[in-house]
Amino acid sequence: MTTEQQIITIGVVIAGTVLTRFLPFILFPEHKTPPQFIRYLGTVLPAAVIGLLVIYCLKDVSLLSGRHGIPELLSIGFIVLVYLWKKNVLACILLGTVVYMLLVQFVFV
C-alpha cells in the first residue's frame, strides 16, 4: 500500500471505531428509555455470546485421538470451581486461560 492508502485506511478504521463507540449514546441518551427490544438484547446477548465462545473453543476437541480433550475438561472444571468460589467472571476467564495454557504447554505436551 502507498502512504496515502495507509493514511486513508487508518482514518477509516478510526472513524468506524469512534462511530461504533458513540452511536449507542447518540441513539439512546441517558434521559430516554431504550426500546423494549434493545433492553431484551441487553439481557440475552451476554449469555449467548459466552455460550457461542464455549462451543467455538470446544469444536475441534477430539475425544477419540490425541489428548482426548483432557486439558479442556480440566480447564472447564477449574473454571466452574473458581466461579463457585469467587463468583467473578473475569477471574474465571483469566485463571481458566492460564490453567489451560499451562496444561497444554507443560503437562500434555
Protein backbone atom coordinates (compact mmCIF):
# COMPACT_ATOMS: atom_id res chain seq x y z
CA MET A 1 0.00 0.00 0.00
CA THR A 2 1.09 3.50 -0.66
CA THR A 3 1.41 6.03 2.16
CA GLU A 4 -1.80 7.71 1.03
CA GLN A 5 -3.70 4.41 1.11
CA GLN A 6 -2.33 3.64 4.58
CA ILE A 7 -3.47 7.03 5.88
CA ILE A 8 -6.94 6.54 4.36
CA THR A 9 -7.17 3.03 5.86
CA ILE A 10 -6.17 4.27 9.31
CA GLY A 11 -8.69 7.11 9.03
CA VAL A 12 -11.50 4.73 8.08
CA VAL A 13 -10.64 2.40 10.97
CA ILE A 14 -10.60 5.34 13.41
CA ALA A 15 -13.92 6.65 12.09
CA GLY A 16 -15.52 3.20 12.34
CA THR A 17 -14.27 2.73 15.89
CA VAL A 18 -15.47 6.17 17.01
CA LEU A 19 -18.84 5.63 15.34
CA THR A 20 -19.41 2.26 16.99
CA ARG A 21 -18.38 3.63 20.40
CA PHE A 22 -20.53 6.77 20.33
CA LEU A 23 -23.55 5.64 18.30
CA PRO A 24 -25.36 3.93 21.21
CA PHE A 25 -25.03 7.09 23.32
CA ILE A 26 -26.36 9.20 20.46
CA LEU A 27 -29.28 6.87 19.68
CA PHE A 28 -30.19 6.20 23.33
CA PRO A 29 -29.38 9.21 25.51
CA GLU A 30 -29.48 8.81 29.27
CA HIS A 31 -32.81 10.59 29.76
CA LYS A 32 -34.53 8.43 27.10
CA THR A 33 -35.64 4.85 27.78
CA PRO A 34 -34.35 2.38 25.17
CA PRO A 35 -36.89 0.32 23.24
CA GLN A 36 -38.02 -2.97 24.81
CA PHE A 37 -36.20 -4.98 22.11
CA ILE A 38 -32.86 -3.30 22.93
CA ARG A 39 -33.33 -3.99 26.65
CA TYR A 40 -34.17 -7.61 25.82
CA LEU A 41 -30.98 -7.93 23.77
CA GLY A 42 -29.01 -6.47 26.68
CA THR A 43 -30.21 -9.25 28.95
CA VAL A 44 -29.97 -12.16 26.48
CA LEU A 45 -26.83 -11.47 24.43
CA PRO A 46 -24.15 -11.79 27.16
CA ALA A 47 -25.12 -15.40 27.92
CA ALA A 48 -25.49 -16.18 24.22
CA VAL A 49 -22.02 -14.81 23.47
CA ILE A 50 -20.45 -16.87 26.27
CA GLY A 51 -22.25 -19.98 25.00
CA LEU A 52 -21.03 -19.30 21.48
CA LEU A 53 -17.44 -18.89 22.73
CA VAL A 54 -17.60 -22.17 24.64
CA ILE A 55 -18.88 -24.00 21.56
CA TYR A 56 -16.24 -22.34 19.37
CA CYS A 57 -13.45 -23.29 21.77
CA LEU A 58 -14.56 -26.92 22.02
CA LYS A 59 -15.49 -27.52 18.37
CA ASP A 60 -12.14 -29.09 17.39
CA VAL A 61 -11.70 -31.24 20.51
CA SER A 62 -11.45 -34.91 19.57
CA LEU A 63 -12.34 -37.40 22.29
CA LEU A 64 -11.02 -40.29 20.18
CA SER A 65 -7.47 -39.11 19.47
CA GLY A 66 -4.57 -37.19 20.94
CA ARG A 67 -5.15 -35.84 24.42
CA HIS A 68 -8.84 -36.88 24.32
CA GLY A 69 -9.98 -33.42 25.46
CA ILE A 70 -8.46 -33.84 28.92
CA PRO A 71 -6.89 -30.33 29.17
CA GLU A 72 -10.16 -28.79 28.05
CA LEU A 73 -12.22 -30.77 30.56
CA LEU A 74 -9.78 -29.99 33.38
CA SER A 75 -9.88 -26.30 32.49
CA ILE A 76 -13.67 -26.25 32.39
CA GLY A 77 -13.79 -27.97 35.78
CA PHE A 78 -11.33 -25.43 37.16
CA ILE A 79 -13.42 -22.57 35.79
CA VAL A 80 -16.54 -23.96 37.45
CA LEU A 81 -14.73 -24.24 40.79
CA VAL A 82 -13.35 -20.70 40.54
CA TYR A 83 -16.81 -19.36 39.72
CA LEU A 84 -18.41 -21.20 42.65
CA TRP A 85 -15.66 -19.87 44.91
CA LYS A 86 -15.31 -16.25 43.77
CA LYS A 87 -18.46 -15.56 41.66
CA ASN A 88 -16.26 -13.44 39.40
CA VAL A 89 -16.47 -13.96 35.65
CA LEU A 90 -13.25 -12.07 34.87
CA ALA A 91 -11.32 -14.22 37.36
CA CYS A 92 -12.76 -17.31 35.66
CA ILE A 93 -11.69 -16.12 32.22
CA LEU A 94 -8.20 -15.15 33.34
CA LEU A 95 -7.45 -18.13 35.56
CA GLY A 96 -9.11 -20.61 33.20
CA THR A 97 -6.97 -19.37 30.34
CA VAL A 98 -3.81 -19.58 32.43
CA VAL A 99 -4.61 -23.12 33.60
CA TYR A 100 -5.40 -24.26 30.06
CA MET A 101 -2.19 -22.77 28.68
CA LEU A 102 -0.11 -24.37 31.45
CA LEU A 103 -1.74 -27.75 30.85
CA VAL A 104 -1.20 -27.59 27.09
CA GLN A 105 2.36 -26.26 27.27
CA PHE A 106 3.78 -28.29 30.16
CA VAL A 107 1.57 -31.24 31.11
CA PHE A 108 0.02 -32.53 27.87
CA VAL A 109 2.91 -31.88 25.51
